[in-house]
XYZ file of C-alpha atoms in Angstrom:
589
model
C 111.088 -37.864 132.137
C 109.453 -40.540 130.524
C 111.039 -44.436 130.782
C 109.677 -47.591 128.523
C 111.344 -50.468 129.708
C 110.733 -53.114 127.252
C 111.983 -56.913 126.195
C 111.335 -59.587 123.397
C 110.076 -62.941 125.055
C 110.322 -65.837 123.704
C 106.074 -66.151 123.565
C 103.421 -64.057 124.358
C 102.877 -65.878 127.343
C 105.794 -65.039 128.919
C 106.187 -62.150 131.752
C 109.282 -60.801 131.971
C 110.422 -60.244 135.675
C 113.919 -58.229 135.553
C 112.298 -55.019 133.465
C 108.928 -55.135 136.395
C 111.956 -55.349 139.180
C 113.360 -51.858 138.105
C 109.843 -50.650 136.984
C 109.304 -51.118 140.795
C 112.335 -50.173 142.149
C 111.925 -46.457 140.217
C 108.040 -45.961 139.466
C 108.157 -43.676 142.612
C 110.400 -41.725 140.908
C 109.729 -41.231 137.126
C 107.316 -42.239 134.563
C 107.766 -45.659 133.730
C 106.057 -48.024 130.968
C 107.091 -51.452 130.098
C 106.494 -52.532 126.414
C 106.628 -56.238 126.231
C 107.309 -58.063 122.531
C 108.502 -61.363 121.246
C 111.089 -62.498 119.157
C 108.861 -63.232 116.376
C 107.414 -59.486 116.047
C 108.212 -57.547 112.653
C 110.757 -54.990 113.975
C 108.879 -51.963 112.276
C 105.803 -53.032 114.652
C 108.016 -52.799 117.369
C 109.684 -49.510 116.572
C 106.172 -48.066 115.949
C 105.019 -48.978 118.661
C 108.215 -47.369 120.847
C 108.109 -44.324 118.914
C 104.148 -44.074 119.583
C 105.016 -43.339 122.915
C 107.664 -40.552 122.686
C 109.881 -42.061 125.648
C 112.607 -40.495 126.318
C 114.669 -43.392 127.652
C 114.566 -46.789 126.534
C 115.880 -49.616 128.183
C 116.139 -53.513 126.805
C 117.036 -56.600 128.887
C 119.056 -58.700 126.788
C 119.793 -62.169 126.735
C 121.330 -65.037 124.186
C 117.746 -65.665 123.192
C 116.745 -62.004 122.364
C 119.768 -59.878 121.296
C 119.867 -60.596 118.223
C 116.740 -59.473 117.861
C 116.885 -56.742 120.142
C 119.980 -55.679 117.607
C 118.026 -55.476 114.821
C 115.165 -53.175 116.751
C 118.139 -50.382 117.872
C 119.215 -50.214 114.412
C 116.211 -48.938 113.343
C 114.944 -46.919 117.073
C 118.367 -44.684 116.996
C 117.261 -43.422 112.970
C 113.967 -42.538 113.794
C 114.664 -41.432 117.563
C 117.948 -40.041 117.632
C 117.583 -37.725 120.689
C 115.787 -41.150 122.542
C 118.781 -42.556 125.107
C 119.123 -46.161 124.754
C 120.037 -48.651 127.847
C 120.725 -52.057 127.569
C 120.718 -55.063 130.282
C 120.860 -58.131 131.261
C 122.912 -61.450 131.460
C 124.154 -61.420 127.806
C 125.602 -57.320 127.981
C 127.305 -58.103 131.554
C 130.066 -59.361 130.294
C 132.376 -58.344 127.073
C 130.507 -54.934 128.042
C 133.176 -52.510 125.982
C 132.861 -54.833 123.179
C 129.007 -54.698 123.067
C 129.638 -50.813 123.600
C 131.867 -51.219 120.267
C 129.664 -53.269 118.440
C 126.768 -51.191 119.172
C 126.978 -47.500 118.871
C 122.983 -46.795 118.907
C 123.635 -47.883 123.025
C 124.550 -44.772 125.419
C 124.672 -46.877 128.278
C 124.608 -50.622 129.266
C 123.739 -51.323 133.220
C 126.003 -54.637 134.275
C 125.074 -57.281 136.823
C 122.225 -56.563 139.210
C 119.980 -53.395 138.039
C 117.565 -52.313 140.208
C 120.045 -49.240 142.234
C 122.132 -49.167 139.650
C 119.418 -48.286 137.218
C 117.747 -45.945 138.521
C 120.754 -43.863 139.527
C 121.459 -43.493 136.028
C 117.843 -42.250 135.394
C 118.514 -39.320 138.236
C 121.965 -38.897 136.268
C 120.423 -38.570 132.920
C 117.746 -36.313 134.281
C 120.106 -34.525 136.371
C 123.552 -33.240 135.925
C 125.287 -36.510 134.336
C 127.248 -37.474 136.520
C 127.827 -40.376 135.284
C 131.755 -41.792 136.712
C 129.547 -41.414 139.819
C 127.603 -45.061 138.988
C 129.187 -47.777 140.015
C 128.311 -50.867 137.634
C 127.865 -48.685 134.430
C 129.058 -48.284 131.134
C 129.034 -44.987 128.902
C 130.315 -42.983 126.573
C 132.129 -39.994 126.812
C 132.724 -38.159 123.724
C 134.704 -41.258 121.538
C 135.997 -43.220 124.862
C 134.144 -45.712 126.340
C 133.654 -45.956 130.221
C 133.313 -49.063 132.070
C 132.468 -48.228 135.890
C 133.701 -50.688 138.566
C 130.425 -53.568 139.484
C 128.005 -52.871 142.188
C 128.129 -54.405 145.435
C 125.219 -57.042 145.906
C 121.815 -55.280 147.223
C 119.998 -55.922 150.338
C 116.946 -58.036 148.563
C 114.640 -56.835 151.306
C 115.375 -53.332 150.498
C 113.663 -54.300 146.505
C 110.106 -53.376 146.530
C 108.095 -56.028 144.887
C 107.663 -56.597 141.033
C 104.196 -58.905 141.120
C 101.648 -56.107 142.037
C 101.058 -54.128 139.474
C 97.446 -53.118 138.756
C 97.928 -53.394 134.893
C 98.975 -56.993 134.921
C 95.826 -58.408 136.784
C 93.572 -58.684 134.169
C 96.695 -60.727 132.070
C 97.818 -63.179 135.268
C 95.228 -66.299 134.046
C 96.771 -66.131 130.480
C 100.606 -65.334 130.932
C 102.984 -67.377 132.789
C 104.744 -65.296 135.756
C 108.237 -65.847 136.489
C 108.941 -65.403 140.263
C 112.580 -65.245 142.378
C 112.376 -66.182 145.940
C 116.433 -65.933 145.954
C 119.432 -65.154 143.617
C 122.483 -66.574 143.294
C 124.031 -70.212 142.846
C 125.829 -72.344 145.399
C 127.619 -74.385 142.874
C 130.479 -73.546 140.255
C 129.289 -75.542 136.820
C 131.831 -74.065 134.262
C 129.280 -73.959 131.443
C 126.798 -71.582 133.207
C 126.468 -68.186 134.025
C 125.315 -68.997 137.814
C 128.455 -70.192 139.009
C 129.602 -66.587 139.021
C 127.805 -65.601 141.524
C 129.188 -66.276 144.778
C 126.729 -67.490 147.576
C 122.581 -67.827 147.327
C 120.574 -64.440 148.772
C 116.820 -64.702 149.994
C 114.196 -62.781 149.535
C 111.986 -62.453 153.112
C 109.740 -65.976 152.990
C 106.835 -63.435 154.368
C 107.244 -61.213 151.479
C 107.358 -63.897 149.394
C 103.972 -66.217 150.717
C 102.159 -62.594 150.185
C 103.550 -61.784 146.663
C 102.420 -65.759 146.077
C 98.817 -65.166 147.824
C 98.168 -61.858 145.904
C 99.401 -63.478 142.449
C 96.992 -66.114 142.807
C 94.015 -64.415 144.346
C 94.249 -62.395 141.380
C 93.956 -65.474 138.710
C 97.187 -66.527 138.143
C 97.226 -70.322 136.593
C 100.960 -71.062 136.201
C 104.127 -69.890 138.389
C 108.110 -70.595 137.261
C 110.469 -69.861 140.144
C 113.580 -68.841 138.560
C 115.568 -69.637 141.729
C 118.527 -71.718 140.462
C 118.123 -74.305 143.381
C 115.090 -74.092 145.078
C 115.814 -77.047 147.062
C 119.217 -75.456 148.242
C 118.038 -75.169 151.829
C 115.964 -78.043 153.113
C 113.462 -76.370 155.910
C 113.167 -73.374 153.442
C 112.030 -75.534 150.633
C 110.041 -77.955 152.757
C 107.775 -74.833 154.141
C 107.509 -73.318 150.780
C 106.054 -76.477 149.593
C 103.745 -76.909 152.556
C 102.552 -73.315 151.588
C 101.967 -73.693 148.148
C 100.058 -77.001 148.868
C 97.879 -75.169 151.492
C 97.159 -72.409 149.231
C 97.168 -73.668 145.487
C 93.509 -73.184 144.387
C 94.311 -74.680 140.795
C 97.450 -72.912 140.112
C 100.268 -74.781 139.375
C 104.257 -74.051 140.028
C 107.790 -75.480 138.491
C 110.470 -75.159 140.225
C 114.396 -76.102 139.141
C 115.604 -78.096 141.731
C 118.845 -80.325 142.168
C 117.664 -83.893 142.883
C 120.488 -85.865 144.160
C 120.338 -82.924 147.224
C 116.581 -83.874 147.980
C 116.264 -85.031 151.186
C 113.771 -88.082 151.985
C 111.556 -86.186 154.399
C 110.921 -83.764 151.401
C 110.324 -86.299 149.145
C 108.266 -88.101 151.521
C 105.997 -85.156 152.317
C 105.819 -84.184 148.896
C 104.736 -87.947 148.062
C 101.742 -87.830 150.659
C 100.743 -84.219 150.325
C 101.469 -83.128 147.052
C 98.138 -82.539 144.729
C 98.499 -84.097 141.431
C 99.501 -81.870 138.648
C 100.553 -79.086 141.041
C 104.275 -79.269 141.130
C 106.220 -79.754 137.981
C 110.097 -80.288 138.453
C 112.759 -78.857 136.073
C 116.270 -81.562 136.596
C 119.475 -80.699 135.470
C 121.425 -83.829 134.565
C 123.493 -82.991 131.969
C 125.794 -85.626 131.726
C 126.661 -88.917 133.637
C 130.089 -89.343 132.503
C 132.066 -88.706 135.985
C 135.110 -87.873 134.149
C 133.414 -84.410 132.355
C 131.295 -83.730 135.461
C 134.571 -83.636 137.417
C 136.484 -81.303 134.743
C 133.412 -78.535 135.168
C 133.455 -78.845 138.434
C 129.669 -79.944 138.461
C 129.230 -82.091 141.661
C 126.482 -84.669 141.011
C 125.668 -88.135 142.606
C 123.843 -89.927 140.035
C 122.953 -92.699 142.532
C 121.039 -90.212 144.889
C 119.872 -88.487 141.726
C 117.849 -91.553 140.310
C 116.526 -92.048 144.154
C 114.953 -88.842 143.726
C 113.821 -89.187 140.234
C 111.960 -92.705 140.921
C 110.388 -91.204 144.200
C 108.374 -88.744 142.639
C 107.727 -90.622 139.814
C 106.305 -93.547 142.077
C 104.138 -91.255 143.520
C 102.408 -90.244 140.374
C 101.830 -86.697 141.480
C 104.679 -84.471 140.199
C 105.607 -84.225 136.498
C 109.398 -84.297 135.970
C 111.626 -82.486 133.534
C 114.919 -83.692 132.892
C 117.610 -81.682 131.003
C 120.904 -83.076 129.440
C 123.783 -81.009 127.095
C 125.441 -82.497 124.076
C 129.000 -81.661 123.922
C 130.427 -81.034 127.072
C 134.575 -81.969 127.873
C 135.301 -85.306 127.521
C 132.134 -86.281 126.418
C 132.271 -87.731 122.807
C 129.253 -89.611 121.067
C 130.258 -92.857 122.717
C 129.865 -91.712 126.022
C 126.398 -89.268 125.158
C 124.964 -91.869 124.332
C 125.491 -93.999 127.305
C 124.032 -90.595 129.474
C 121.317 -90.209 127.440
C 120.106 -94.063 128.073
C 121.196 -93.734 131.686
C 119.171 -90.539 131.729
C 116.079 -91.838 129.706
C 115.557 -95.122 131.843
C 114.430 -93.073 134.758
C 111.655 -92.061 132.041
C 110.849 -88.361 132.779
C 107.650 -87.215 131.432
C 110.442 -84.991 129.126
C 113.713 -84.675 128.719
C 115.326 -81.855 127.322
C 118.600 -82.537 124.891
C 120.392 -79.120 124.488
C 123.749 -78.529 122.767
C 126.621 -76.414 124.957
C 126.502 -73.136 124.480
C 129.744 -71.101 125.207
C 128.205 -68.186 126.983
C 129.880 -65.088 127.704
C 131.839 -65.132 131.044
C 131.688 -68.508 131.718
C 134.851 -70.775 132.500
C 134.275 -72.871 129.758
C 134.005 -69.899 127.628
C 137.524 -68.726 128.850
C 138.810 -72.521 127.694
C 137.608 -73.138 124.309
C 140.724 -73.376 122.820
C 142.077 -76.071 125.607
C 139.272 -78.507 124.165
C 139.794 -77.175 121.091
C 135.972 -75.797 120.840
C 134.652 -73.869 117.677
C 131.248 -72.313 118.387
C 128.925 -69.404 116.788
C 130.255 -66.008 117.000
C 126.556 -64.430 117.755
C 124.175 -65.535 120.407
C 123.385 -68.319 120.994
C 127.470 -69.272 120.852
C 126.123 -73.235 120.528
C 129.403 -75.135 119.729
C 130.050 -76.779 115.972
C 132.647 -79.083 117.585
C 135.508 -80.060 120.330
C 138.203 -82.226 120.490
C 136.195 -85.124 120.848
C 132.738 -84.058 119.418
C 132.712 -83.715 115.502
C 130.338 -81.676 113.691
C 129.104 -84.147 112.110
C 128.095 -85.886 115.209
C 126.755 -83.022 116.473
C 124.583 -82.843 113.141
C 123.118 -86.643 113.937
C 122.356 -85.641 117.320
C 120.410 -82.415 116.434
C 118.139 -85.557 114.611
C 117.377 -87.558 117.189
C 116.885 -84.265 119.207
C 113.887 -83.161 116.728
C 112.302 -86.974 116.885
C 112.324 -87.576 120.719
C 110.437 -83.850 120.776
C 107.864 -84.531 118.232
C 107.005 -88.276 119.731
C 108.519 -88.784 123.416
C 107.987 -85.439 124.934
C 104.879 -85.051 122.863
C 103.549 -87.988 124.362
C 101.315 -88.998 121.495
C 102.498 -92.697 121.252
C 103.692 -93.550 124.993
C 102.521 -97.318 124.943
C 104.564 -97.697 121.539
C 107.520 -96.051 122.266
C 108.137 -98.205 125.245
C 107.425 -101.105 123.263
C 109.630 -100.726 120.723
C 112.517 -99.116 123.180
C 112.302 -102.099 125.305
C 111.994 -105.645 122.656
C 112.394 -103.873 119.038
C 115.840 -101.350 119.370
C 118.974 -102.008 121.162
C 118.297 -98.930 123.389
C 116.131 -95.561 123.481
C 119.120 -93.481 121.941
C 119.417 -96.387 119.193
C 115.829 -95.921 118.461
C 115.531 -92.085 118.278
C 119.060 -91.975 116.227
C 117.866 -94.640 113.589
C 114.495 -92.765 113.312
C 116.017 -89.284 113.177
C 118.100 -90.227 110.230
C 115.704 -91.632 108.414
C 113.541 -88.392 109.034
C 116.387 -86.135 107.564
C 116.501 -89.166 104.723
C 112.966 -88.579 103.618
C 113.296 -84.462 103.521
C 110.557 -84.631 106.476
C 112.265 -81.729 108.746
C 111.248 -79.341 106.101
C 107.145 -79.665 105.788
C 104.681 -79.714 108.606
C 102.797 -82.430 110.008
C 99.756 -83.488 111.527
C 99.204 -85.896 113.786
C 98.103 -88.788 111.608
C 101.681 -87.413 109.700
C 103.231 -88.918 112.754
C 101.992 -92.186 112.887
C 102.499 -92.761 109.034
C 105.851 -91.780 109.360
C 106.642 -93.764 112.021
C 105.251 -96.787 110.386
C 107.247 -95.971 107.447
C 110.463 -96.051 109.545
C 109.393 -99.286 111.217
C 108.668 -101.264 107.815
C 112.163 -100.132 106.594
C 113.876 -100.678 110.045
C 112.416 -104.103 109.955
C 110.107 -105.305 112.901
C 109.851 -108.674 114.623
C 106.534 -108.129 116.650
C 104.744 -105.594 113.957
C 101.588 -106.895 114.837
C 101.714 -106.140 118.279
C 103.915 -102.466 117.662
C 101.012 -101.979 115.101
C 98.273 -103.175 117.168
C 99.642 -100.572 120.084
C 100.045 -97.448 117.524
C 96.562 -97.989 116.952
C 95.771 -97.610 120.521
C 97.951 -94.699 120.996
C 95.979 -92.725 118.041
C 92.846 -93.412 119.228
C 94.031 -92.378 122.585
C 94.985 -88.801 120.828
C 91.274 -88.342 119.887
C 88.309 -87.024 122.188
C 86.244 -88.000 119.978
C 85.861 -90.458 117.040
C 88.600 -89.636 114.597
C 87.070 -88.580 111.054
C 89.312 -90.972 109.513
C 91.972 -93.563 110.524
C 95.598 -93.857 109.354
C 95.431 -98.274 109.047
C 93.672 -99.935 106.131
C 92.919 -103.431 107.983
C 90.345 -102.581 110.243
C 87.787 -105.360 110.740
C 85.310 -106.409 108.093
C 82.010 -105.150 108.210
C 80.075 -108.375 109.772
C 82.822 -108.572 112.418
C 82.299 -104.839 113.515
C 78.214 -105.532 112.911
C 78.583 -108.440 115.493
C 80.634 -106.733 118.243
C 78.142 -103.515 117.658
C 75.048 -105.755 117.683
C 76.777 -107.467 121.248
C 77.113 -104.456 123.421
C 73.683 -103.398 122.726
C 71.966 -105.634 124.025
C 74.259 -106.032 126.801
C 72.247 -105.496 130.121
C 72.363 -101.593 131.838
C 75.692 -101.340 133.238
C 77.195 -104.037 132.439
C 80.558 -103.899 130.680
C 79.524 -100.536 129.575
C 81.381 -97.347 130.940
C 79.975 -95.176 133.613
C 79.265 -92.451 131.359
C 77.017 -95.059 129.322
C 75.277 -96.613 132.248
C 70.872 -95.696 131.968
C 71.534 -95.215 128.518
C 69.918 -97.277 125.759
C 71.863 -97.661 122.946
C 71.300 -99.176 120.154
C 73.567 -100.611 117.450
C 73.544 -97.418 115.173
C 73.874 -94.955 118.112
C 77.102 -96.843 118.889
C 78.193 -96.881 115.327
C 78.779 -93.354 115.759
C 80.736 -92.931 118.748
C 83.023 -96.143 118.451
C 85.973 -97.190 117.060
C 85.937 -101.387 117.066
C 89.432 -102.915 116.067
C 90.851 -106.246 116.938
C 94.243 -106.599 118.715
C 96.625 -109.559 118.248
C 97.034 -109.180 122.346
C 95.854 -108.676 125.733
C 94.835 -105.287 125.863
C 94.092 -104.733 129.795
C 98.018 -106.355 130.023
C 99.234 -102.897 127.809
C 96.753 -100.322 129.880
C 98.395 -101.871 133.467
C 101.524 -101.029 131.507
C 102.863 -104.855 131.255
C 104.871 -104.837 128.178
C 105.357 -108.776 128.280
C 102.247 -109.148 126.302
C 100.293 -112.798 126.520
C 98.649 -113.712 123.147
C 95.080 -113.646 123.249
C 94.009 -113.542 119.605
C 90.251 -112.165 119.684
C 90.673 -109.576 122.415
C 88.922 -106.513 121.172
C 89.724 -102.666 121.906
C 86.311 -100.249 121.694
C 87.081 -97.084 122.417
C 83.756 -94.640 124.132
C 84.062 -91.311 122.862
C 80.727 -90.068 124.177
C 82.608 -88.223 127.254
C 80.997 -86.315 129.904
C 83.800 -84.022 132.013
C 86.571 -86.711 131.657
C 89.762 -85.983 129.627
C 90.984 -89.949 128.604
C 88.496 -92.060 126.373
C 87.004 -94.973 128.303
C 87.625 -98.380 127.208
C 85.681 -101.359 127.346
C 87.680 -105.087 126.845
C 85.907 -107.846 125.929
C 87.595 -111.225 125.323
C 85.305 -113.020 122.358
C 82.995 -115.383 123.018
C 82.392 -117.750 120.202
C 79.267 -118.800 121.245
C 77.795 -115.146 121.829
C 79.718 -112.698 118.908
């Protein structure tokens, strides 16, 4: 019997790990392929590509990102493959199961909760004599009733064989990212999420797991997500994981979700003198600082301890921090979002993530909608239009300053303006992003592309309306910040009051004759340059302010009219443009 296991990712990139946990749980067994799409593929490429291979099961994991989706492919697979048995799984079939059954009559069977034994039982069933009342943790048909079998008891995770070595996916490990468990399960009972009904954390063996880790990378792999809810759960397990990963990197790099105000200081302190830079990336949950909602869904969280965390690794410049906050959670109206999303945004995470609640199927909150008076989307992704303090319409205005702090903060195309304007030009980061996401919607912007001069015009745009009262120095600083966006000279500039022509001649005419080395950047140093060799490679422009005060990330800037940014695009192996800052002499330019 032949078994294509398949899913549609979000990105090519992507690796899906729950259909290569029952590929290797039943590969012994039968025939199995897995057929990996995304969400963006024409479904008729899809089914052509299923029906090229003559399977005679199919099975889909489904989730709110994909079903949809996946919907649309079955629709099509059942016409053209009638006699093909169709399984579904996954987080998003779980739960409402008879109703998906309903829904979906091209489905013969959906597999609920954990899949691995409960999986491949059904393809020794199917195969067999079809027994199916026999599977616990099943649903099925039989004639027009619909079965739901009893769940499955948890498994024995040291009894799954291991999903990361298959031969086929080597030469694919450099490009994709891999998503890796080293446990399952949640310790914590956050209403809103699909973890908290899992009772208790399992592990996987941390032996099994250091050799799945070796092999992945041996074998090229550049980027690792654990999908472990909260890696940092237990403190000696995380702290040797770390220590492992450190030891045994060789370039690849690993994200990890991890609850920060649990982080103990010996972690953080040997993550702070060990940790390689731009090896760890952490994924933060914050969701909301209003005590009051955290309380209601039951989502323990010390903000104090939290910020502790969050400033540690920051301070030690090594570990890149994502930070995640929801929109519309109970008792949290626009007032009080805004106050978490400034709490949230001072501790300046290299991104932060604003997502709207999504009422997701099993979930307490879910169960509750009507008590807070929730309306939400019938079909996946269930993201709520309103509550009984949240209005639509405030929703709406948040959804704008969502799409403006992606495209600039989390971007990071314009970090030394941003912080500038956050800090003496707007009443507070979420002011800032608000005003300027209106105004996008205003000018029809969210509809048309943009480049990245796009962004900077824009922005300006905004600012002249808005009303500025430094715009010298804001303007002087978006300069920097698009020059800083360019590995080499930029073909054209987005200003139109660059220096006159003797000015630039003057500065030009100064650094080349400047003696070897001196004031020149490393990269430059033996080389004789002379003024039209430099003409080609720099960008001269005058800044109303002290420019080394802005790169040592002072944002009290001193006056010091004459101070001039040129900008050395003539790199060797270095990813940042050098600069060289020379205050004018009078007497020499």
């Amino acid at each position: 019997m032949k078994v294509v296991l398949s899913t549609l990712n979000a990105k090519y990139i992507h690796t899906s790990l729950a259909i290569r946990c029952l590929k290797a749980y039943s590969e012994k067994e039968f025939d199995i392929e897995l057929a990996e799409y995304t969400i963006k593929d024409p479904v008729m490429n899809i089914v052509s590509d299923l029906y090229r291979r003559q399977p005679d099961v199919i099975g889909f994991s489904c989730y709110i990102w994909n079903i949809e989706e996946t919907i649309r492919v079955l629709e099509v697979l059942k016409k053209v493959m009638p006699a093909t048995r169709i399984v579904l799984g996954g987080p998003e079939v779980s739960y409402d199961t008879e109703q998906w059954m309903q829904r979906l009559p091209q489905v013969d069977f959906i597999v609920i909760g954990e899949g691995e034994e409960t999986f491949h039982q059904l393809l020794q069933e199917i195969e067999g004599a079809g027994k199916y009342h026999f599977i616990y943790g099943v649903a099925y048909r039989k004639g027009e009733e619909i079965i739901v079998m009893p769940g499955r008891p948890k498994q024995d995770l040291n009894e799954l064989p291991s999903p990361h070595r298959f031969p086929e996916d080597i030469p694919h490990l450099a490009k994709r990212v891999v998503y890796f468990e080293t446990s399952r399960g949640c310790p914590f009972s956050c209403q809103f999420c699909l973890s908290s009904i899992e009772v208790g954390v399992r592990y996987f063996d941390i032996e099994r797991t250091k050799s799945d880790i070796l092999y992945l990378i041996e074998n090229g792999a550049k980027l690792i997500k654990f999908v472990d809810r909260t890696f940092n759960i237990k403190r000696d397990y995380a702290l040797e994981m770390f220590r492992f990963l450190i030891e045994n990197h060789n370039g690849c790099t690993f994200q990890f979700e991890i609850t920060a105000d649990i982080m103990r200081p010996e972690v953080l302190d040997y993550l702070a003198e060990h940790a390689p830079p731009g090896v760890f990336r952490f994924e933060i949950g914050v969701q909301s600082t209003n005590d009051p909602t955290n309380e209601l869904v039951k989502r323990r969280q010390n903000f104090t301890k939290l910020s502790r965390t969050v400033n540690t690794i920051k301070r030690s410049g090594k570990i890149a921090q994502h930070l995640d906050l929801i929109a519309g959670l109970p008792l949290e109206d626009y007032a009080t979002f805004r106050k978490t999303f400034n709490d949230v945004f001072a501790l300046e995470p290299e991104e932060l993530q604003l997502g709207f609640l999504k009422m997701l199927r099993g979930t307490g909150l879910r169960l509750d909608a009507e008590k807070y008076q929730y309306t939400y989307m019938d079909h996946a992704p269930y993201e709520i239009l309103g509550s009984h303090v949240l209005s639509f319409e405030d929703i709406v205005r948040l959804k704008r300053l969502e799409d403006v702090l992606e495209k600039y903060w989390n971007a990071h195309r314009m970090d030394h303006t941003l912080g500038y304007l956050m800090q003496h030009e707007f009443e507070s980061p979420f002011d800032f992003f608000q005003a300027f996401g209106d105004y996008w919607e205003e000018q029809g912007w969210q509809k048309i592309g943009h480049q990245l001069e796009d962004l900077f015009t824009r922005l300006q745009a905004f600012l002249q309306q808005h009303g500025l009262k430094q715009p010298d120095r804001v303007y002087g600083l978006m300069k920097l910040d698009y020059l800083l966006n360019h590995r080499q000279k930029p073909r054209k500039i987005w200003w139109d009051d660059a220096p006159d022509r003797d000015r630039v001649h003057r500065y030009l005419q100064y650094i080349a004759q400047l003696p070897e080395g001196e004031g020149l950047p490393a990269a430059w140093t033996g080389s004789q340059l002379n003024e039209r060799e430099l003409h080609k490679h720099i960008v001269v422009e005058q800044l109303p302010f002290r420019l080394d005060a802005v790169l040592a990330g002072e944002l009290a800037l001193a006056s010091a009219d004459g101070s001039v940014l040129l900008v050395n695009y003539r790199q060797q192996e270095q990813s940042k443009p050098e600069y060289i800052i020379l205050q004018e002499q009078r007497d020499r330019v």
